[in-house]
PDB file of C-alpha atoms in Angstrom:
ATOM      1  CA  MET A   1     -10.366  12.000   4.439  1.00  0.00           C
ATOM      2  CA  PRO A   2     -12.449   8.859   4.915  1.00  0.00           C
ATOM      3  CA  GLN A   3     -12.025   7.494   8.483  1.00  0.00           C
ATOM      4  CA  THR A   4     -11.842   3.859   9.503  1.00  0.00           C
ATOM      5  CA  GLN A   5     -15.115   2.559  11.047  1.00  0.00           C
ATOM      6  CA  PRO A   6     -16.524  -0.898  11.679  1.00  0.00           C
ATOM      7  CA  HIS A   7     -17.800  -2.345   8.514  1.00  0.00           C
ATOM      8  CA  THR A   8     -20.796  -4.673   8.287  1.00  0.00           C
ATOM      9  CA  SER A   9     -22.306  -4.280   4.886  1.00  0.00           C
ATOM     10  CA  GLN A  10     -19.696  -6.111   2.785  1.00  0.00           C
ATOM     11  CA  PRO A  11     -21.259  -9.176   1.211  1.00  0.00           C
ATOM     12  CA  PRO A  12     -19.604 -12.624   1.792  1.00  0.00           C
ATOM     13  CA  ALA A  13     -16.787 -13.536  -0.570  1.00  0.00           C
ATOM     14  CA  GLY A  14     -18.185 -14.763  -3.918  1.00  0.00           C
ATOM     15  CA  THR A  15     -21.543 -13.080  -3.474  1.00  0.00           C
ATOM     16  CA  GLU A  16     -22.523 -10.552  -6.143  1.00  0.00           C
ATOM     17  CA  PRO A  17     -23.355  -7.206  -4.428  1.00  0.00           C
ATOM     18  CA  THR A  18     -26.935  -5.945  -5.026  1.00  0.00           C
ATOM     19  CA  GLU A  19     -27.153  -2.794  -2.924  1.00  0.00           C
ATOM     20  CA  ARG A  20     -26.357   0.371  -4.848  1.00  0.00           C
ATOM     21  CA  VAL A  21     -23.480   2.378  -3.560  1.00  0.00           C
ATOM     22  CA  SER A  22     -24.372   5.957  -2.662  1.00  0.00           C
ATOM     23  CA  ARG A  23     -23.082   9.264  -3.980  1.00  0.00           C
ATOM     24  CA  ALA A  24     -21.219   9.744  -0.732  1.00  0.00           C
ATOM     25  CA  TRP A  25     -19.427   6.427  -1.176  1.00  0.00           C
ATOM     26  CA  THR A  26     -18.527   7.284  -4.751  1.00  0.00           C
ATOM     27  CA  ALA A  27     -17.259  10.696  -3.741  1.00  0.00           C
ATOM     28  CA  ARG A  28     -15.034   9.068  -1.087  1.00  0.00           C
ATOM     29  CA  PHE A  29     -13.767   6.477  -3.451  1.00  0.00           C
ATOM     30  CA  SER A  30     -12.904   9.129  -6.077  1.00  0.00           C
ATOM     31  CA  LEU A  31     -11.045  11.231  -3.467  1.00  0.00           C
ATOM     32  CA  VAL A  32      -8.947   8.284  -2.477  1.00  0.00           C
ATOM     33  CA  TRP A  33      -7.910   7.718  -6.044  1.00  0.00           C
ATOM     34  CA  LEU A  34      -7.160  11.429  -6.427  1.00  0.00           C
ATOM     35  CA  GLY A  35      -4.564  11.190  -3.633  1.00  0.00           C
ATOM     36  CA  PHE A  36      -2.935   8.032  -5.139  1.00  0.00           C
ATOM     37  CA  TRP A  37      -2.894   9.427  -8.672  1.00  0.00           C
ATOM     38  CA  ALA A  38      -1.107  12.563  -7.424  1.00  0.00           C
ATOM     39  CA  ALA A  39       1.435  10.454  -5.383  1.00  0.00           C
ATOM     40  CA  GLN A  40       2.152   8.305  -8.406  1.00  0.00           C
ATOM     41  CA  PHE A  41       2.334  10.727 -11.331  1.00  0.00           C
ATOM     42  CA  VAL A  42       3.508  14.076  -9.886  1.00  0.00           C
ATOM     43  CA  PRO A  43       7.017  12.512  -9.151  1.00  0.00           C
ATOM     44  CA  ILE A  44       7.145  11.096 -12.621  1.00  0.00           C
ATOM     45  CA  GLN A  45       6.173  14.392 -14.266  1.00  0.00           C
ATOM     46  CA  LEU A  46       8.122  16.727 -12.009  1.00  0.00           C
ATOM     47  CA  THR A  47      10.232  15.644  -9.019  1.00  0.00           C
ATOM     48  CA  LEU A  48      12.136  12.577 -10.434  1.00  0.00           C
ATOM     49  CA  PRO A  49      13.427  14.500 -13.509  1.00  0.00           C
ATOM     50  CA  ASP A  50      14.374  17.501 -11.335  1.00  0.00           C
ATOM     51  CA  GLU A  51      16.242  15.338  -8.819  1.00  0.00           C
ATOM     52  CA  LEU A  52      18.127  13.515 -11.635  1.00  0.00           C
ATOM     53  CA  GLU A  53      19.035  16.815 -13.263  1.00  0.00           C
ATOM     54  CA  ARG A  54      20.719  17.797  -9.976  1.00  0.00           C
ATOM     55  CA  MET A  55      22.287  14.479  -9.201  1.00  0.00           C
ATOM     56  CA  ASP A  56      23.548  13.339 -12.582  1.00  0.00           C
ATOM     57  CA  PRO A  57      22.798  15.823 -15.407  1.00  0.00           C
ATOM     58  CA  THR A  58      24.913  13.929 -17.928  1.00  0.00           C
ATOM     59  CA  HIS A  59      22.998  10.668 -17.513  1.00  0.00           C
ATOM     60  CA  LYS A  60      19.641  11.905 -16.427  1.00  0.00           C
ATOM     61  CA  ILE A  61      17.654  10.499 -19.252  1.00  0.00           C
ATOM     62  CA  ARG A  62      19.307   7.115 -18.788  1.00  0.00           C
ATOM     63  CA  ASP A  63      18.697   7.186 -15.091  1.00  0.00           C
ATOM     64  CA  PHE A  64      15.118   8.190 -15.455  1.00  0.00           C
ATOM     65  CA  GLY A  65      14.550   5.235 -17.899  1.00  0.00           C
ATOM     66  CA  VAL A  66      16.076   2.815 -15.501  1.00  0.00           C
ATOM     67  CA  ILE A  67      14.022   4.085 -12.546  1.00  0.00           C
ATOM     68  CA  THR A  68      10.727   4.061 -14.414  1.00  0.00           C
ATOM     69  CA  GLY A  69      11.512   0.721 -16.092  1.00  0.00           C
ATOM     70  CA  ALA A  70      12.315  -0.877 -12.774  1.00  0.00           C
ATOM     71  CA  ALA A  71       9.153   0.558 -11.267  1.00  0.00           C
ATOM     72  CA  ALA A  72       7.065  -0.870 -14.091  1.00  0.00           C
ATOM     73  CA  LEU A  73       8.600  -4.323 -13.530  1.00  0.00           C
ATOM     74  CA  ILE A  74       7.926  -4.087  -9.779  1.00  0.00           C
ATOM     75  CA  SER A  75       4.322  -3.122 -10.573  1.00  0.00           C
ATOM     76  CA  LEU A  76       3.965  -6.024 -12.893  1.00  0.00           C
ATOM     77  CA  LEU A  77       4.982  -8.407 -10.072  1.00  0.00           C
ATOM     78  CA  THR A  78       3.439  -6.655  -7.192  1.00  0.00           C
ATOM     79  CA  LEU A  79      -0.125  -6.138  -8.453  1.00  0.00           C
ATOM     80  CA  PRO A  80      -1.064  -9.767  -9.015  1.00  0.00           C
ATOM     81  CA  LEU A  81       0.792 -10.896  -5.927  1.00  0.00           C
ATOM     82  CA  CYS A  82      -0.851  -8.336  -3.682  1.00  0.00           C
ATOM     83  CA  GLY A  83      -4.221  -9.081  -5.344  1.00  0.00           C
ATOM     84  CA  ALA A  84      -3.900 -12.829  -4.567  1.00  0.00           C
ATOM     85  CA  LEU A  85      -2.834 -12.129  -1.039  1.00  0.00           C
ATOM     86  CA  CYS A  86      -5.577  -9.655  -0.622  1.00  0.00           C
ATOM     87  CA  ASP A  87      -8.209 -12.259  -1.457  1.00  0.00           C
ATOM     88  CA  ARG A  88      -6.831 -14.612   1.186  1.00  0.00           C
ATOM     89  CA  THR A  89      -6.442 -12.023   4.008  1.00  0.00           C
ATOM     90  CA  ARG A  90      -8.565 -12.468   7.059  1.00  0.00           C
ATOM     91  CA  SER A  91      -8.584  -9.633   9.607  1.00  0.00           C
ATOM     92  CA  ARG A  92     -10.882  -7.760  11.913  1.00  0.00           C
ATOM     93  CA  TRP A  93     -10.714  -4.890   9.399  1.00  0.00           C
ATOM     94  CA  GLY A  94     -11.746  -6.881   6.474  1.00  0.00           C
ATOM     95  CA  ARG A  95      -9.809  -8.146   3.446  1.00  0.00           C
ATOM     96  CA  ARG A  96      -9.421  -4.928   1.536  1.00  0.00           C
ATOM     97  CA  ARG A  97      -9.087  -2.229   4.214  1.00  0.00           C
ATOM     98  CA  VAL A  98      -5.868  -3.527   5.627  1.00  0.00           C
ATOM     99  CA  TRP A  99      -4.251  -3.579   2.202  1.00  0.00           C
ATOM    100  CA  MET A 100      -5.343  -0.068   1.381  1.00  0.00           C
ATOM    101  CA  ALA A 101      -4.141   1.340   4.669  1.00  0.00           C
ATOM    102  CA  ALA A 102      -0.814  -0.544   4.653  1.00  0.00           C
ATOM    103  CA  GLY A 103      -0.283   0.469   0.948  1.00  0.00           C
ATOM    104  CA  ALA A 104      -0.878   4.128   1.724  1.00  0.00           C
ATOM    105  CA  ALA A 105       1.617   3.910   4.662  1.00  0.00           C
ATOM    106  CA  VAL A 106       4.414   2.276   2.546  1.00  0.00           C
ATOM    107  CA  THR A 107       3.803   4.720  -0.267  1.00  0.00           C
ATOM    108  CA  ALA A 108       4.136   7.696   2.031  1.00  0.00           C
ATOM    109  CA  VAL A 109       7.356   6.360   3.513  1.00  0.00           C
ATOM    110  CA  GLY A 110       8.751   5.783   0.010  1.00  0.00           C
ATOM    111  CA  LEU A 111       7.891   9.337  -0.999  1.00  0.00           C
ATOM    112  CA  VAL A 112       9.503  10.912   2.052  1.00  0.00           C
ATOM    113  CA  LEU A 113      12.747   8.773   1.544  1.00  0.00           C
ATOM    114  CA  ALA A 114      12.834   9.812  -2.164  1.00  0.00           C
ATOM    115  CA  GLY A 115      13.092  13.448  -1.120  1.00  0.00           C
ATOM    116  CA  LEU A 116      16.099  12.704   1.029  1.00  0.00           C
ATOM    117  CA  GLN A 117      18.225  10.960  -1.653  1.00  0.00           C
ATOM    118  CA  THR A 118      21.497  12.284  -3.066  1.00  0.00           C
ATOM    119  CA  THR A 119      22.298   9.580  -5.618  1.00  0.00           C
ATOM    120  CA  PRO A 120      20.310   8.029  -8.523  1.00  0.00           C
ATOM    121  CA  ILE A 121      20.636   4.581  -6.882  1.00  0.00           C
ATOM    122  CA  GLY A 122      19.135   5.773  -3.622  1.00  0.00           C
ATOM    123  CA  LEU A 123      16.422   7.509  -5.481  1.00  0.00           C
ATOM    124  CA  CYS A 124      15.615   4.356  -7.445  1.00  0.00           C
ATOM    125  CA  LEU A 125      15.409   2.292  -4.336  1.00  0.00           C
ATOM    126  CA  ALA A 126      13.158   4.793  -2.562  1.00  0.00           C
ATOM    127  CA  TRP A 127      10.774   5.058  -5.565  1.00  0.00           C
ATOM    128  CA  LEU A 128      10.617   1.298  -5.831  1.00  0.00           C
ATOM    129  CA  TRP A 129       9.579   1.070  -2.197  1.00  0.00           C
ATOM    130  CA  GLY A 130       6.861   3.508  -2.900  1.00  0.00           C
ATOM    131  CA  THR A 131       5.774   1.572  -5.990  1.00  0.00           C
ATOM    132  CA  VAL A 132       5.227  -1.615  -3.829  1.00  0.00           C
ATOM    133  CA  GLY A 133       2.944   0.522  -1.613  1.00  0.00           C
ATOM    134  CA  LEU A 134       0.967   1.767  -4.568  1.00  0.00           C
ATOM    135  CA  GLY A 135       0.584  -1.845  -5.834  1.00  0.00           C
ATOM    136  CA  ALA A 136      -0.752  -2.950  -2.444  1.00  0.00           C
ATOM    137  CA  ALA A 137      -3.201  -0.121  -2.220  1.00  0.00           C
ATOM    138  CA  THR A 138      -4.402  -0.515  -5.733  1.00  0.00           C
ATOM    139  CA  ALA A 139      -5.059  -4.185  -5.150  1.00  0.00           C
ATOM    140  CA  GLY A 140      -7.320  -3.414  -2.270  1.00  0.00           C
ATOM    141  CA  LEU A 141      -9.069  -0.475  -3.918  1.00  0.00           C
ATOM    142  CA  THR A 142      -9.884  -2.231  -7.190  1.00  0.00           C
ATOM    143  CA  ALA A 143     -11.077  -5.360  -5.383  1.00  0.00           C
ATOM    144  CA  THR A 144     -13.541  -3.289  -3.418  1.00  0.00           C
ATOM    145  CA  VAL A 145     -15.391  -2.517  -6.636  1.00  0.00           C
ATOM    146  CA  ALA A 146     -16.122  -6.214  -7.209  1.00  0.00           C
ATOM    147  CA  ASP A 147     -16.987  -6.733  -3.501  1.00  0.00           C
ATOM    148  CA  GLN A 148     -19.349  -3.833  -3.120  1.00  0.00           C
ATOM    149  CA  VAL A 149     -20.562  -2.199  -6.346  1.00  0.00           C
ATOM    150  CA  PRO A 150     -23.376  -3.915  -8.214  1.00  0.00           C
ATOM    151  CA  GLU A 151     -22.742  -4.645 -11.886  1.00  0.00           C
ATOM    152  CA  ARG A 152     -25.115  -1.957 -13.057  1.00  0.00           C
ATOM    153  CA  GLN A 153     -22.940   0.734 -11.365  1.00  0.00           C
ATOM    154  CA  ARG A 154     -19.539  -0.404 -12.290  1.00  0.00           C
ATOM    155  CA  GLY A 155     -19.192   1.723 -15.378  1.00  0.00           C
ATOM    156  CA  MET A 156     -19.849   4.904 -13.396  1.00  0.00           C
ATOM    157  CA  ILE A 157     -17.464   3.807 -10.628  1.00  0.00           C
ATOM    158  CA  SER A 158     -14.759   3.150 -13.223  1.00  0.00           C
ATOM    159  CA  GLY A 159     -15.213   6.781 -14.244  1.00  0.00           C
ATOM    160  CA  ALA A 160     -14.916   7.836 -10.643  1.00  0.00           C
ATOM    161  CA  MET A 161     -11.560   5.942 -10.385  1.00  0.00           C
ATOM    162  CA  TYR A 162      -9.922   7.352 -13.484  1.00  0.00           C
ATOM    163  CA  ALA A 163     -11.361  10.769 -13.864  1.00  0.00           C
ATOM    164  CA  PRO A 164      -9.307  12.087 -10.945  1.00  0.00           C
ATOM    165  CA  GLN A 165      -6.012  11.069 -12.624  1.00  0.00           C
ATOM    166  CA  ALA A 166      -5.524  14.225 -14.554  1.00  0.00           C
ATOM    167  CA  VAL A 167      -6.899  16.386 -11.808  1.00  0.00           C
ATOM    168  CA  GLY A 168      -4.421  14.792  -9.404  1.00  0.00           C
ATOM    169  CA  ILE A 169      -1.388  15.604 -11.598  1.00  0.00           C
ATOM    170  CA  VAL A 170      -2.535  19.156 -12.344  1.00  0.00           C
ATOM    171  CA  ALA A 171      -3.549  19.901  -8.753  1.00  0.00           C
ATOM    172  CA  GLY A 172      -0.197  18.484  -7.379  1.00  0.00           C
ATOM    173  CA  ILE A 173       1.927  20.475  -9.822  1.00  0.00           C
ATOM    174  CA  ALA A 174      -0.108  23.604  -9.311  1.00  0.00           C
ATOM    175  CA  ALA A 175       0.352  23.290  -5.391  1.00  0.00           C
ATOM    176  CA  VAL A 176       4.129  22.986  -5.935  1.00  0.00           C
ATOM    177  CA  GLY A 177       4.157  26.262  -7.946  1.00  0.00           C
ATOM    178  CA  ALA A 178       1.736  28.111  -5.751  1.00  0.00           C
ATOM    179  CA  PHE A 179       3.565  27.372  -2.462  1.00  0.00           C
ATOM    180  CA  GLY A 180       7.111  27.374  -4.005  1.00  0.00           C
ATOM    181  CA  LEU A 181       7.899  23.975  -2.656  1.00  0.00           C
ATOM    182  CA  ASN A 182      11.305  22.402  -3.110  1.00  0.00           C
ATOM    183  CA  THR A 183      11.739  18.810  -3.975  1.00  0.00           C
ATOM    184  CA  ALA A 184      11.852  17.434  -0.418  1.00  0.00           C
ATOM    185  CA  GLU A 185       8.789  19.532   0.521  1.00  0.00           C
ATOM    186  CA  THR A 186       6.928  18.311  -2.589  1.00  0.00           C
ATOM    187  CA  TYR A 187       7.433  14.653  -1.568  1.00  0.00           C
ATOM    188  CA  ARG A 188       6.259  15.390   1.882  1.00  0.00           C
ATOM    189  CA  MET A 189       3.182  17.059   0.579  1.00  0.00           C
ATOM    190  CA  LEU A 190       2.469  13.975  -1.608  1.00  0.00           C
ATOM    191  CA  ALA A 191       3.061  11.700   1.293  1.00  0.00           C
ATOM    192  CA  ALA A 192       0.584  13.693   3.372  1.00  0.00           C
ATOM    193  CA  ALA A 193      -1.962  13.452   0.478  1.00  0.00           C
ATOM    194  CA  CYS A 194      -1.819   9.632   0.436  1.00  0.00           C
ATOM    195  CA  PRO A 195      -5.093   8.831   2.060  1.00  0.00           C
ATOM    196  CA  LYS A 196      -5.775   6.426   4.854  1.00  0.00           C
ATOM    197  CA  PRO A 197      -8.668   5.023   2.706  1.00  0.00           C
ATOM    198  CA  ASP A 198     -11.804   3.371   3.881  1.00  0.00           C
ATOM    199  CA  PRO A 199     -14.146   3.200   0.859  1.00  0.00           C
ATOM    200  CA  ALA A 200     -15.437  -0.031   2.352  1.00  0.00           C
ATOM    201  CA  ARG A 201     -17.610   2.158   4.666  1.00  0.00           C
ATOM    202  CA  ARG A 202     -20.985   2.214   3.003  1.00  0.00           C
ATOM    203  CA  THR A 203     -23.796   4.738   2.982  1.00  0.00           C
ATOM    204  CA  ARG A 204     -27.234   3.725   1.682  1.00  0.00           C
ATOM    205  CA  ALA A 205     -27.788   5.190  -1.802  1.00  0.00           C
ATOM    206  CA  SER A 206     -30.356   7.868  -1.952  1.00  0.00           C
TER     207      SER A 206
END
C-alpha cells in the first residue's frame, strides 16, 4: 500500500504538468482504484442483497432499490461538492492527499457499520455514510490526474483507473468464497482493503 511521504513535485495550481509519471506511479494509482472499486461494488453485488434477504425477504427488492437510489443521489451531491472543496483545500499534506485519506477512512467506517446492522434503515444509513467517503476519495483521486499527469499520458492513466474495476469485483467475491467469510467479515475485509492512498508521491519515469 502506498505510504504517505513529503511531496514536492506537484506543480502549482493551474500549471499544466509536463513531467511524465512513471510506471511505479501508475501501478500505485491503479492499486488504489482496485481497493476502492472492490469496496464500492462487492457490497452492491453481494453483501447488500444478502443482508436484505435476511432482514426483510418480502421487501428485499424494494429495499435494495431505495438504498442504491439514495446512494446515487448522495453521490450526485457529494462528488461536485467534495471536488470544489478539494480545489480550495490548503494543508501541509497537499490539496488532494487529505481528501483521499479522509475518504478512505470514512468509507472504511461505513463498511464496518454496514456489517453490524439488523434493519434495512440502519443498513441504508451505514451505506450512505460509506458513499460520502467514496465521493471524497474519488474527488481527490481524479483531480490528481489533472495535477500530475501530462496530457499525452492521460488516456493510459484513465485505463489504469477503470481496468481494475472488474478485477476488484471478481477478486473481492472470490476472496469471500475462498475464505468462507460471513457478511460482517466481508465488510471488514473490504474496509481493510480501502487504501490509505498517496498517488501524489512521484517517481521519475524511466
